PDB file of C-alpha atoms in Angstrom:
ATOM      1  CA  MET J   1     -59.877 -17.606 156.961  1.00 44.00           C
ATOM      2  CA  PRO J   2     -62.688 -19.151 155.082  1.00 40.00           C
ATOM      3  CA  GLU J   3     -64.005 -17.978 151.638  1.00 46.00           C
ATOM      4  CA  VAL J   4     -66.522 -15.271 151.783  1.00 44.00           C
ATOM      5  CA  PRO J   5     -69.551 -15.606 149.207  1.00 47.00           C
ATOM      6  CA  PRO J   6     -70.268 -12.278 146.850  1.00 50.00           C
ATOM      7  CA  GLY J   7     -72.501  -9.864 148.490  1.00 48.00           C
ATOM      8  CA  PRO J   8     -72.965  -6.838 150.280  1.00 51.00           C
ATOM      9  CA  VAL J   9     -70.687  -6.778 153.422  1.00 55.00           C
ATOM     10  CA  ARG J  10     -71.103  -4.705 156.377  1.00 65.00           C
ATOM     11  CA  ARG J  11     -68.933  -1.683 157.390  1.00 86.00           C
ATOM     12  CA  ASP J  12     -66.823  -2.709 160.410  1.00 91.00           C
ATOM     13  CA  PRO J  13     -65.981   0.429 162.518  1.00 94.00           C
ATOM     14  CA  ASP J  14     -63.194  -1.296 164.461  1.00 95.00           C
ATOM     15  CA  VAL J  15     -61.490  -2.034 161.505  1.00 96.00           C
ATOM     16  CA  GLU J  16     -61.561   1.427 159.974  1.00 97.00           C
ATOM     17  CA  ALA J  17     -60.423   2.818 163.210  1.00 97.00           C
ATOM     18  CA  ALA J  18     -57.828   0.573 162.986  1.00 97.00           C
ATOM     19  CA  LEU J  19     -57.079   1.804 159.673  1.00 97.00           C
ATOM     20  CA  ARG J  20     -57.173   5.514 160.408  1.00 96.00           C
ATOM     21  CA  ALA J  21     -54.851   5.087 163.467  1.00 97.00           C
ATOM     22  CA  ALA J  22     -52.286   3.107 160.932  1.00 97.00           C
ATOM     23  CA  VAL J  23     -49.398   5.486 159.306  1.00 96.00           C
ATOM     24  CA  VAL J  24     -48.403   2.772 157.053  1.00 97.00           C
ATOM     25  CA  ALA J  25     -49.687  -0.488 155.641  1.00 98.00           C
ATOM     26  CA  ASP J  26     -48.510  -3.427 153.155  1.00 98.00           C
ATOM     27  CA  VAL J  27     -51.030  -4.511 150.702  1.00 98.00           C
ATOM     28  CA  ALA J  28     -50.665  -8.233 149.255  1.00 97.00           C
ATOM     29  CA  TRP J  29     -51.891  -9.712 146.323  1.00 96.00           C
ATOM     30  CA  THR J  30     -51.411 -12.417 143.522  1.00 95.00           C
ATOM     31  CA  VAL J  31     -49.934 -11.931 139.928  1.00 93.00           C
ATOM     32  CA  GLY J  32     -49.401 -14.980 137.930  1.00 91.00           C
ATOM     33  CA  GLY J  33     -49.494 -17.633 141.108  1.00 92.00           C
ATOM     34  CA  ARG J  34     -46.722 -15.200 142.920  1.00 94.00           C
ATOM     35  CA  PRO J  35     -47.288 -12.588 145.480  1.00 96.00           C
ATOM     36  CA  ARG J  36     -46.800  -8.828 145.120  1.00 97.00           C
ATOM     37  CA  VAL J  37     -46.669  -6.374 147.493  1.00 98.00           C
ATOM     38  CA  HIS J  38     -46.768  -2.748 147.950  1.00 98.00           C
ATOM     39  CA  GLY J  39     -46.405  -0.140 150.658  1.00 97.00           C
ATOM     40  CA  VAL J  40     -49.228   2.139 151.004  1.00 98.00           C
ATOM     41  CA  LEU J  41     -50.767   4.985 153.331  1.00 97.00           C
ATOM     42  CA  PRO J  42     -54.656   3.667 154.647  1.00 97.00           C
ATOM     43  CA  LEU J  43     -57.085   5.799 154.440  1.00 98.00           C
ATOM     44  CA  VAL J  44     -60.616   5.989 155.229  1.00 97.00           C
ATOM     45  CA  GLY J  45     -63.001   7.869 152.867  1.00 96.00           C
ATOM     46  CA  PRO J  46     -67.024   8.330 153.188  1.00 95.00           C
ATOM     47  CA  ASP J  47     -67.544   4.684 151.192  1.00 93.00           C
ATOM     48  CA  GLY J  48     -65.072   2.779 153.689  1.00 96.00           C
ATOM     49  CA  PRO J  49     -61.219   2.140 153.351  1.00 97.00           C
ATOM     50  CA  VAL J  50     -59.428   3.390 150.394  1.00 98.00           C
ATOM     51  CA  LEU J  51     -55.912   3.613 148.927  1.00 98.00           C
ATOM     52  CA  ALA J  52     -55.165   6.747 147.391  1.00 98.00           C
ATOM     53  CA  LEU J  53     -52.225   6.296 145.132  1.00 98.00           C
ATOM     54  CA  PRO J  54     -50.845   8.708 143.058  1.00 98.00           C
ATOM     55  CA  TRP J  55     -50.546   8.210 138.937  1.00 98.00           C
ATOM     56  CA  SER J  56     -46.757   7.458 139.104  1.00 98.00           C
ATOM     57  CA  GLU J  57     -48.438   4.086 140.704  1.00 98.00           C
ATOM     58  CA  LEU J  58     -50.760   3.608 137.423  1.00 97.00           C
ATOM     59  CA  GLU J  59     -49.497   0.286 136.637  1.00 96.00           C
ATOM     60  CA  THR J  60     -50.022  -0.944 140.555  1.00 97.00           C
ATOM     61  CA  ALA J  61     -53.405   0.240 141.049  1.00 97.00           C
ATOM     62  CA  ARG J  62     -54.681  -1.541 137.849  1.00 96.00           C
ATOM     63  CA  SER J  63     -52.939  -4.395 138.669  1.00 96.00           C
ATOM     64  CA  LEU J  64     -54.886  -4.173 142.325  1.00 97.00           C
ATOM     65  CA  ALA J  65     -58.013  -3.855 140.306  1.00 96.00           C
ATOM     66  CA  ALA J  66     -57.313  -6.604 138.166  1.00 95.00           C
ATOM     67  CA  ALA J  67     -56.298  -9.288 141.168  1.00 94.00           C
ATOM     68  CA  GLY J  68     -60.107  -8.334 142.766  1.00 93.00           C
ATOM     69  CA  ARG J  69     -58.852  -9.258 145.761  1.00 94.00           C
ATOM     70  CA  VAL J  70     -56.070  -7.988 148.292  1.00 96.00           C
ATOM     71  CA  LEU J  71     -54.930  -8.558 151.963  1.00 97.00           C
ATOM     72  CA  LEU J  72     -54.128  -5.275 153.868  1.00 98.00           C
ATOM     73  CA  CYS J  73     -51.491  -5.793 156.621  1.00 98.00           C
ATOM     74  CA  LEU J  74     -51.344  -3.492 159.596  1.00 98.00           C
ATOM     75  CA  SER J  75     -48.008  -4.784 161.010  1.00 97.00           C
ATOM     76  CA  GLU J  76     -46.216  -1.411 161.977  1.00 96.00           C
ATOM     77  CA  PRO J  77     -46.907  -0.126 164.979  1.00 95.00           C
ATOM     78  CA  GLN J  78     -44.434   2.725 165.493  1.00 93.00           C
ATOM     79  CA  GLY J  79     -46.249   6.150 165.104  1.00 93.00           C
ATOM     80  CA  ALA J  80     -49.654   4.704 165.074  1.00 95.00           C
ATOM     81  CA  GLY J  81     -52.502   5.846 167.318  1.00 94.00           C
ATOM     82  CA  ARG J  82     -54.604   4.209 169.962  1.00 95.00           C
ATOM     83  CA  ALA J  83     -56.864   2.401 167.827  1.00 96.00           C
ATOM     84  CA  TRP J  84     -54.276   0.913 165.801  1.00 97.00           C
ATOM     85  CA  ARG J  85     -54.065  -3.040 166.383  1.00 96.00           C
ATOM     86  CA  PRO J  86     -52.149  -5.499 164.112  1.00 97.00           C
ATOM     87  CA  LEU J  87     -54.323  -7.044 161.691  1.00 97.00           C
ATOM     88  CA  ALA J  88     -54.846  -8.847 158.561  1.00 97.00           C
ATOM     89  CA  VAL J  89     -57.464  -7.359 156.414  1.00 97.00           C
ATOM     90  CA  ARG J  90     -58.931  -9.216 153.693  1.00 96.00           C
ATOM     91  CA  ALA J  91     -60.677  -7.038 150.793  1.00 96.00           C
ATOM     92  CA  ARG J  92     -62.167  -7.056 147.434  1.00 96.00           C
ATOM     93  CA  THR J  93     -61.043  -4.027 145.058  1.00 96.00           C
ATOM     94  CA  ARG J  94     -62.739  -1.331 143.131  1.00 96.00           C
ATOM     95  CA  LEU J  95     -60.822   1.087 141.277  1.00 97.00           C
ATOM     96  CA  GLU J  96     -61.936   4.725 140.581  1.00 97.00           C
ATOM     97  CA  GLU J  97     -59.647   6.808 138.238  1.00 96.00           C
ATOM     98  CA  ASP J  98     -59.775  10.511 139.559  1.00 97.00           C
ATOM     99  CA  PRO J  99     -57.723  12.481 136.986  1.00 96.00           C
ATOM    100  CA  GLU J 100     -58.741  15.803 138.058  1.00 96.00           C
ATOM    101  CA  GLY J 101     -57.910  15.024 142.069  1.00 97.00           C
ATOM    102  CA  ASP J 102     -61.332  16.535 142.724  1.00 97.00           C
ATOM    103  CA  VAL J 103     -62.696  13.165 144.663  1.00 97.00           C
ATOM    104  CA  PHE J 104     -59.259  12.664 146.842  1.00 98.00           C
ATOM    105  CA  THR J 105     -59.001  16.767 147.384  1.00 98.00           C
ATOM    106  CA  ALA J 106     -62.678  16.569 148.706  1.00 97.00           C
ATOM    107  CA  THR J 107     -62.674  13.597 150.730  1.00 96.00           C
ATOM    108  CA  LEU J 108     -59.214  12.139 151.373  1.00 98.00           C
ATOM    109  CA  LEU J 109     -56.453  15.041 151.275  1.00 98.00           C
ATOM    110  CA  GLU J 110     -56.816  16.517 154.685  1.00 97.00           C
ATOM    111  CA  GLN J 111     -56.234  12.771 156.250  1.00 96.00           C
ATOM    112  CA  GLU J 112     -53.219  12.406 154.244  1.00 97.00           C
ATOM    113  CA  LEU J 113     -51.416  15.393 155.225  1.00 97.00           C
ATOM    114  CA  LEU J 114     -52.170  14.717 158.888  1.00 95.00           C
ATOM    115  CA  ARG J 115     -50.571  11.418 158.638  1.00 94.00           C
ATOM    116  CA  TRP J 116     -47.846  11.393 155.879  1.00 96.00           C
ATOM    117  CA  PRO J 117     -45.348  14.619 156.321  1.00 96.00           C
ATOM    118  CA  PRO J 118     -44.019  13.868 152.690  1.00 97.00           C
ATOM    119  CA  SER J 119     -47.440  14.883 151.078  1.00 98.00           C
ATOM    120  CA  ARG J 120     -47.205  17.804 153.344  1.00 97.00           C
ATOM    121  CA  LEU J 121     -44.269  19.271 151.252  1.00 97.00           C
ATOM    122  CA  LEU J 122     -46.528  18.941 148.005  1.00 98.00           C
ATOM    123  CA  ALA J 123     -50.215  19.883 148.900  1.00 98.00           C
ATOM    124  CA  ASP J 124     -50.124  21.772 152.523  1.00 97.00           C
ATOM    125  CA  SER J 125     -51.476  24.743 151.177  1.00 97.00           C
ATOM    126  CA  VAL J 126     -53.539  26.353 148.087  1.00 97.00           C
ATOM    127  CA  LEU J 127     -50.084  27.604 146.352  1.00 98.00           C
ATOM    128  CA  LEU J 128     -48.113  24.190 146.701  1.00 98.00           C
ATOM    129  CA  ARG J 129     -51.420  22.567 145.128  1.00 97.00           C
ATOM    130  CA  ARG J 130     -51.425  24.890 142.236  1.00 97.00           C
ATOM    131  CA  GLU J 131     -47.572  24.213 141.829  1.00 97.00           C
ATOM    132  CA  HIS J 132     -47.625  20.526 142.327  1.00 98.00           C
ATOM    133  CA  TRP J 133     -51.037  19.920 140.753  1.00 98.00           C
ATOM    134  CA  TRP J 134     -50.085  16.400 139.491  1.00 98.00           C
ATOM    135  CA  TRP J 135     -49.895  15.209 143.013  1.00 98.00           C
ATOM    136  CA  LEU J 136     -53.315  15.618 143.659  1.00 98.00           C
ATOM    137  CA  PRO J 137     -54.755  13.421 140.961  1.00 98.00           C
ATOM    138  CA  ARG J 138     -55.520   9.620 142.168  1.00 98.00           C
ATOM    139  CA  LEU J 139     -56.123   5.963 141.472  1.00 98.00           C
ATOM    140  CA  LEU J 140     -58.722   5.158 144.232  1.00 98.00           C
ATOM    141  CA  VAL J 141     -58.593   1.618 145.283  1.00 98.00           C
ATOM    142  CA  HIS J 142     -61.637   1.453 147.374  1.00 97.00           C
ATOM    143  CA  LEU J 143     -61.283  -1.487 149.588  1.00 97.00           C
ATOM    144  CA  GLU J 144     -64.335  -3.762 150.687  1.00 96.00           C
ATOM    145  CA  VAL J 145     -63.491  -5.426 153.639  1.00 96.00           C
ATOM    146  CA  LEU J 146     -64.677  -8.981 153.934  1.00 95.00           C
ATOM    147  CA  ASP J 147     -63.322 -10.171 157.291  1.00 94.00           C
ATOM    148  CA  ASP J 148     -60.174  -9.649 159.315  1.00 96.00           C
ATOM    149  CA  SER J 149     -57.690 -11.941 161.353  1.00 95.00           C
ATOM    150  CA  PRO J 150     -55.064 -11.301 164.056  1.00 96.00           C
ATOM    151  CA  LEU J 151     -51.365 -10.267 162.589  1.00 97.00           C
ATOM    152  CA  GLY J 152     -48.172 -10.177 164.789  1.00 95.00           C
ATOM    153  CA  ALA J 153     -46.788  -6.492 164.953  1.00 96.00           C
ATOM    154  CA  ARG J 154     -43.339  -5.743 164.067  1.00 95.00           C
ATOM    155  CA  GLU J 155     -41.256  -5.029 167.040  1.00 91.00           C
ATOM    156  CA  SER J 156     -37.680  -4.512 166.013  1.00 89.00           C
ATOM    157  CA  ARG J 157     -36.071  -3.823 162.373  1.00 86.00           C
ATOM    158  CA  GLU J 158     -35.102  -7.681 162.231  1.00 90.00           C
ATOM    159  CA  ASP J 159     -38.926  -8.519 162.290  1.00 95.00           C
ATOM    160  CA  GLN J 160     -40.092  -9.176 158.983  1.00 96.00           C
ATOM    161  CA  LEU J 161     -43.402  -9.816 156.751  1.00 97.00           C
ATOM    162  CA  LEU J 162     -43.901 -13.136 155.631  1.00 97.00           C
ATOM    163  CA  VAL J 163     -46.078 -13.019 152.495  1.00 97.00           C
ATOM    164  CA  VAL J 164     -47.219 -16.513 150.819  1.00 97.00           C
ATOM    165  CA  ALA J 165     -49.493 -16.633 147.388  1.00 95.00           C
ATOM    166  CA  GLY J 166     -52.706 -18.114 147.838  1.00 72.00           C
ATOM    167  CA  ASP J 167     -54.123 -20.994 145.923  1.00 67.00           C
ATOM    168  CA  GLY J 168     -54.613 -20.339 142.097  1.00 55.00           C
ATOM    169  CA  ALA J 169     -53.566 -17.171 140.025  1.00 51.00           C
ATOM    170  CA  GLY J 170     -56.569 -14.981 141.919  1.00 56.00           C
ATOM    171  CA  GLY J 171     -56.479 -16.318 145.563  1.00 72.00           C
ATOM    172  CA  TRP J 172     -56.098 -14.258 148.508  1.00 86.00           C
ATOM    173  CA  PRO J 173     -52.594 -14.229 150.050  1.00 95.00           C
ATOM    174  CA  GLU J 174     -51.727 -15.543 153.584  1.00 96.00           C
ATOM    175  CA  ALA J 175     -49.102 -13.489 155.807  1.00 97.00           C
ATOM    176  CA  THR J 176     -47.463 -13.516 159.397  1.00 97.00           C
ATOM    177  CA  VAL J 177     -45.141 -11.640 161.036  1.00 97.00           C
ATOM    178  CA  THR J 178     -41.355 -13.204 161.593  1.00 96.00           C
ATOM    179  CA  GLY J 179     -39.556 -12.597 164.866  1.00 91.00           C
ATOM    180  CA  PRO J 180     -35.804 -13.245 165.626  1.00 84.00           C
ATOM    181  CA  ALA J 181     -34.330 -16.426 163.923  1.00 81.00           C
ATOM    182  CA  GLY J 182     -37.399 -16.700 161.880  1.00 83.00           C
ATOM    183  CA  ALA J 183     -39.749 -17.523 164.366  1.00 91.00           C
ATOM    184  CA  LEU J 184     -43.565 -17.010 163.308  1.00 94.00           C
ATOM    185  CA  ARG J 185     -45.777 -14.767 165.468  1.00 91.00           C
ATOM    186  CA  GLY J 186     -48.921 -16.580 164.362  1.00 89.00           C
ATOM    187  CA  PRO J 187     -49.897 -19.329 162.405  1.00 91.00           C
ATOM    188  CA  ALA J 188     -47.514 -21.005 159.529  1.00 93.00           C
ATOM    189  CA  PRO J 189     -48.946 -19.924 155.803  1.00 94.00           C
ATOM    190  CA  ALA J 190     -49.716 -23.118 153.932  1.00 93.00           C
ATOM    191  CA  PRO J 191     -47.041 -23.808 151.373  1.00 94.00           C
ATOM    192  CA  GLY J 192     -46.287 -21.649 148.176  1.00 95.00           C
ATOM    193  CA  PRO J 193     -44.808 -18.817 146.265  1.00 96.00           C
ATOM    194  CA  ALA J 194     -43.540 -16.414 148.890  1.00 97.00           C
ATOM    195  CA  LEU J 195     -41.697 -13.327 149.608  1.00 97.00           C
ATOM    196  CA  LEU J 196     -40.080 -12.009 153.124  1.00 97.00           C
ATOM    197  CA  LEU J 197     -40.327  -8.345 153.599  1.00 97.00           C
ATOM    198  CA  GLY J 198     -38.383  -6.049 155.530  1.00 96.00           C
ATOM    199  CA  GLN J 199     -38.345  -2.415 155.914  1.00 95.00           C
ATOM    200  CA  GLU J 200     -37.382   0.503 157.607  1.00 95.00           C
ATOM    201  CA  LEU J 201     -38.815   4.024 158.290  1.00 95.00           C
ATOM    202  CA  SER J 202     -37.180   7.599 159.115  1.00 95.00           C
ATOM    203  CA  TRP J 203     -39.203   8.846 162.107  1.00 93.00           C
ATOM    204  CA  PRO J 204     -41.096  11.310 162.343  1.00 93.00           C
ATOM    205  CA  ASP J 205     -40.075  12.956 159.053  1.00 94.00           C
ATOM    206  CA  LEU J 206     -40.923   9.501 157.206  1.00 95.00           C
ATOM    207  CA  GLU J 207     -38.357  11.261 154.108  1.00 95.00           C
ATOM    208  CA  ARG J 208     -36.939   7.901 153.878  1.00 96.00           C
ATOM    209  CA  TRP J 209     -38.748   4.313 153.530  1.00 95.00           C
ATOM    210  CA  GLY J 210     -36.495   1.127 153.073  1.00 95.00           C
ATOM    211  CA  ARG J 211     -37.804  -1.692 151.758  1.00 96.00           C
ATOM    212  CA  TRP J 212     -36.318  -4.930 150.955  1.00 96.00           C
ATOM    213  CA  SER J 213     -37.246  -8.743 150.369  1.00 96.00           C
ATOM    214  CA  TRP J 214     -36.501 -12.194 149.744  1.00 97.00           C
ATOM    215  CA  GLN J 215     -38.424 -14.119 147.291  1.00 97.00           C
ATOM    216  CA  GLY J 216     -39.078 -17.887 146.900  1.00 97.00           C
ATOM    217  CA  ARG J 217     -41.068 -20.786 147.936  1.00 96.00           C
ATOM    218  CA  TRP J 218     -42.601 -21.337 151.571  1.00 96.00           C
ATOM    219  CA  ASP J 219     -42.349 -25.314 152.493  1.00 94.00           C
ATOM    220  CA  GLY J 220     -44.525 -24.748 155.403  1.00 93.00           C
ATOM    221  CA  ALA J 221     -41.768 -24.299 157.814  1.00 92.00           C
ATOM    222  CA  GLN J 222     -39.009 -22.167 156.159  1.00 93.00           C
ATOM    223  CA  LEU J 223     -38.406 -20.077 153.091  1.00 95.00           C
ATOM    224  CA  GLN J 224     -36.382 -21.721 150.104  1.00 96.00           C
ATOM    225  CA  VAL J 225     -34.760 -18.772 149.012  1.00 96.00           C
ATOM    226  CA  GLU J 226     -34.569 -17.795 145.024  1.00 96.00           C
ATOM    227  CA  GLN J 227     -33.640 -14.231 145.066  1.00 96.00           C
ATOM    228  CA  ALA J 228     -31.879 -12.249 147.817  1.00 95.00           C
ATOM    229  CA  PRO J 229     -32.134  -8.515 148.153  1.00 94.00           C
ATOM    230  CA  GLY J 230     -29.652  -5.759 147.709  1.00 88.00           C
ATOM    231  CA  PRO J 231     -28.844  -3.166 149.731  1.00 87.00           C
ATOM    232  CA  THR J 232     -31.261  -3.163 153.304  1.00 91.00           C
ATOM    233  CA  GLY J 233     -31.815  -0.556 156.096  1.00 91.00           C
ATOM    234  CA  LEU J 234     -32.731   2.884 155.421  1.00 93.00           C
ATOM    235  CA  PRO J 235     -31.386   4.772 152.240  1.00 92.00           C
ATOM    236  CA  PRO J 236     -28.867   7.515 153.026  1.00 93.00           C
ATOM    237  CA  VAL J 237     -29.983  11.036 154.200  1.00 95.00           C
ATOM    238  CA  PRO J 238     -30.478  12.628 150.854  1.00 95.00           C
ATOM    239  CA  GLY J 239     -28.418  15.935 149.975  1.00 96.00           C
ATOM    240  CA  LEU J 240     -30.216  19.232 148.123  1.00 96.00           C
ATOM    241  CA  LEU J 241     -29.521  17.875 144.517  1.00 97.00           C
ATOM    242  CA  ARG J 242     -31.025  14.458 145.462  1.00 96.00           C
ATOM    243  CA  ARG J 243     -33.932  15.591 146.732  1.00 96.00           C
ATOM    244  CA  TRP J 244     -34.551  17.920 143.825  1.00 97.00           C
ATOM    245  CA  ARG J 245     -33.898  14.901 141.459  1.00 97.00           C
ATOM    246  CA  ARG J 246     -36.384  12.671 143.182  1.00 97.00           C
ATOM    247  CA  HIS J 247     -38.806  15.479 143.349  1.00 97.00           C
ATOM    248  CA  ARG J 248     -38.511  15.959 139.439  1.00 98.00           C
ATOM    249  CA  ALA J 249     -38.345  12.232 139.070  1.00 98.00           C
ATOM    250  CA  LEU J 250     -41.758  11.582 140.726  1.00 98.00           C
ATOM    251  CA  GLU J 251     -43.265  14.797 138.941  1.00 98.00           C
ATOM    252  CA  ARG J 252     -42.319  13.196 135.722  1.00 98.00           C
ATOM    253  CA  ALA J 253     -43.963   9.765 136.606  1.00 98.00           C
ATOM    254  CA  CYS J 254     -47.275  11.476 137.822  1.00 98.00           C
ATOM    255  CA  ARG J 255     -47.330  13.351 134.603  1.00 97.00           C
ATOM    256  CA  ALA J 256     -46.563  10.072 132.447  1.00 97.00           C
ATOM    257  CA  GLY J 257     -49.136   8.238 134.250  1.00 96.00           C
ATOM    258  CA  LEU J 258     -52.041  10.913 133.531  1.00 96.00           C
ATOM    259  CA  ALA J 259     -50.570  10.962 129.698  1.00 95.00           C
ATOM    260  CA  ALA J 260     -50.986   7.326 129.792  1.00 89.00           C
ATOM    261  CA  GLU J 261     -54.468   8.004 128.873  1.00 65.00           C
ATOM    262  CA  PRO J 262     -56.864  11.347 127.974  1.00 53.00           C
ATOM    263  CA  PRO J 263     -57.890  12.456 131.290  1.00 44.00           C
ATOM    264  CA  ALA J 264     -61.965  11.547 131.640  1.00 47.00           C
ATOM    265  CA  THR J 265     -64.242  11.827 134.424  1.00 45.00           C
ATOM    266  CA  PRO J 266     -63.592   9.227 137.198  1.00 48.00           C
ATOM    267  CA  ARG J 267     -63.972   5.718 136.056  1.00 59.00           C
ATOM    268  CA  VAL J 268     -64.759   2.829 138.048  1.00 59.00           C
ATOM    269  CA  THR J 269     -63.306  -0.769 137.246  1.00 65.00           C
ATOM    270  CA  GLY J 270     -63.452  -3.706 139.238  1.00 62.00           C
ATOM    271  CA  PRO J 271     -63.291  -7.639 138.739  1.00 55.00           C
TER     272      PRO J 271
END
């Protein structure tokens, strides 16, 4: 995709429709010349596409804002709506801190509840929202979409997303989907530091989301692996005690993120 100069960018209704229809996506960016990838739920707010990260992901949100440019990859078709299509969306980022959760609750919560069952356990009623107040504050990473290009769709658990870092510390990453035996479902990215990401989700409850990756260097034809993943596939079905511990860990992480700085009025930051 060619470099796009700064300036006003027109909102694309087709891209926004695809984002609304997606269940999950991957956001890729470059840190220190190496690619990073994070699983997200893409939402569309009044100002356009946005990632509403909980405060347990404070470091990730601020890293996305500092990078200033990301590649949002729609490659998981399972559970998606009719308007979904596989896309690689190039965007600039702007971070809005919403420590009271007012913006998220007013404009995005309903959309998240409709598409992400785990959130329903925390915020599907007034009583739940009071009990889990720490889930409503969000780090809103607004995406200013610049352009998009076709991307292969994952057709099975064996399919993976190849992400290669862009030129320079702040370059846009490139991505493609690999099929059986590493066959590419799209043009080969240019050589560079890379990771190969696999994933599996439990449907339809989405309680478990297994993600694993091989890291190394892409030479233009294959990945030279430097670090292999540990366990792959879905995590085991959690029992009651494990669910409780996971819930408590999420609460502690969200509270810690909120305590990192005194809550204030929503702040907006960008590159």
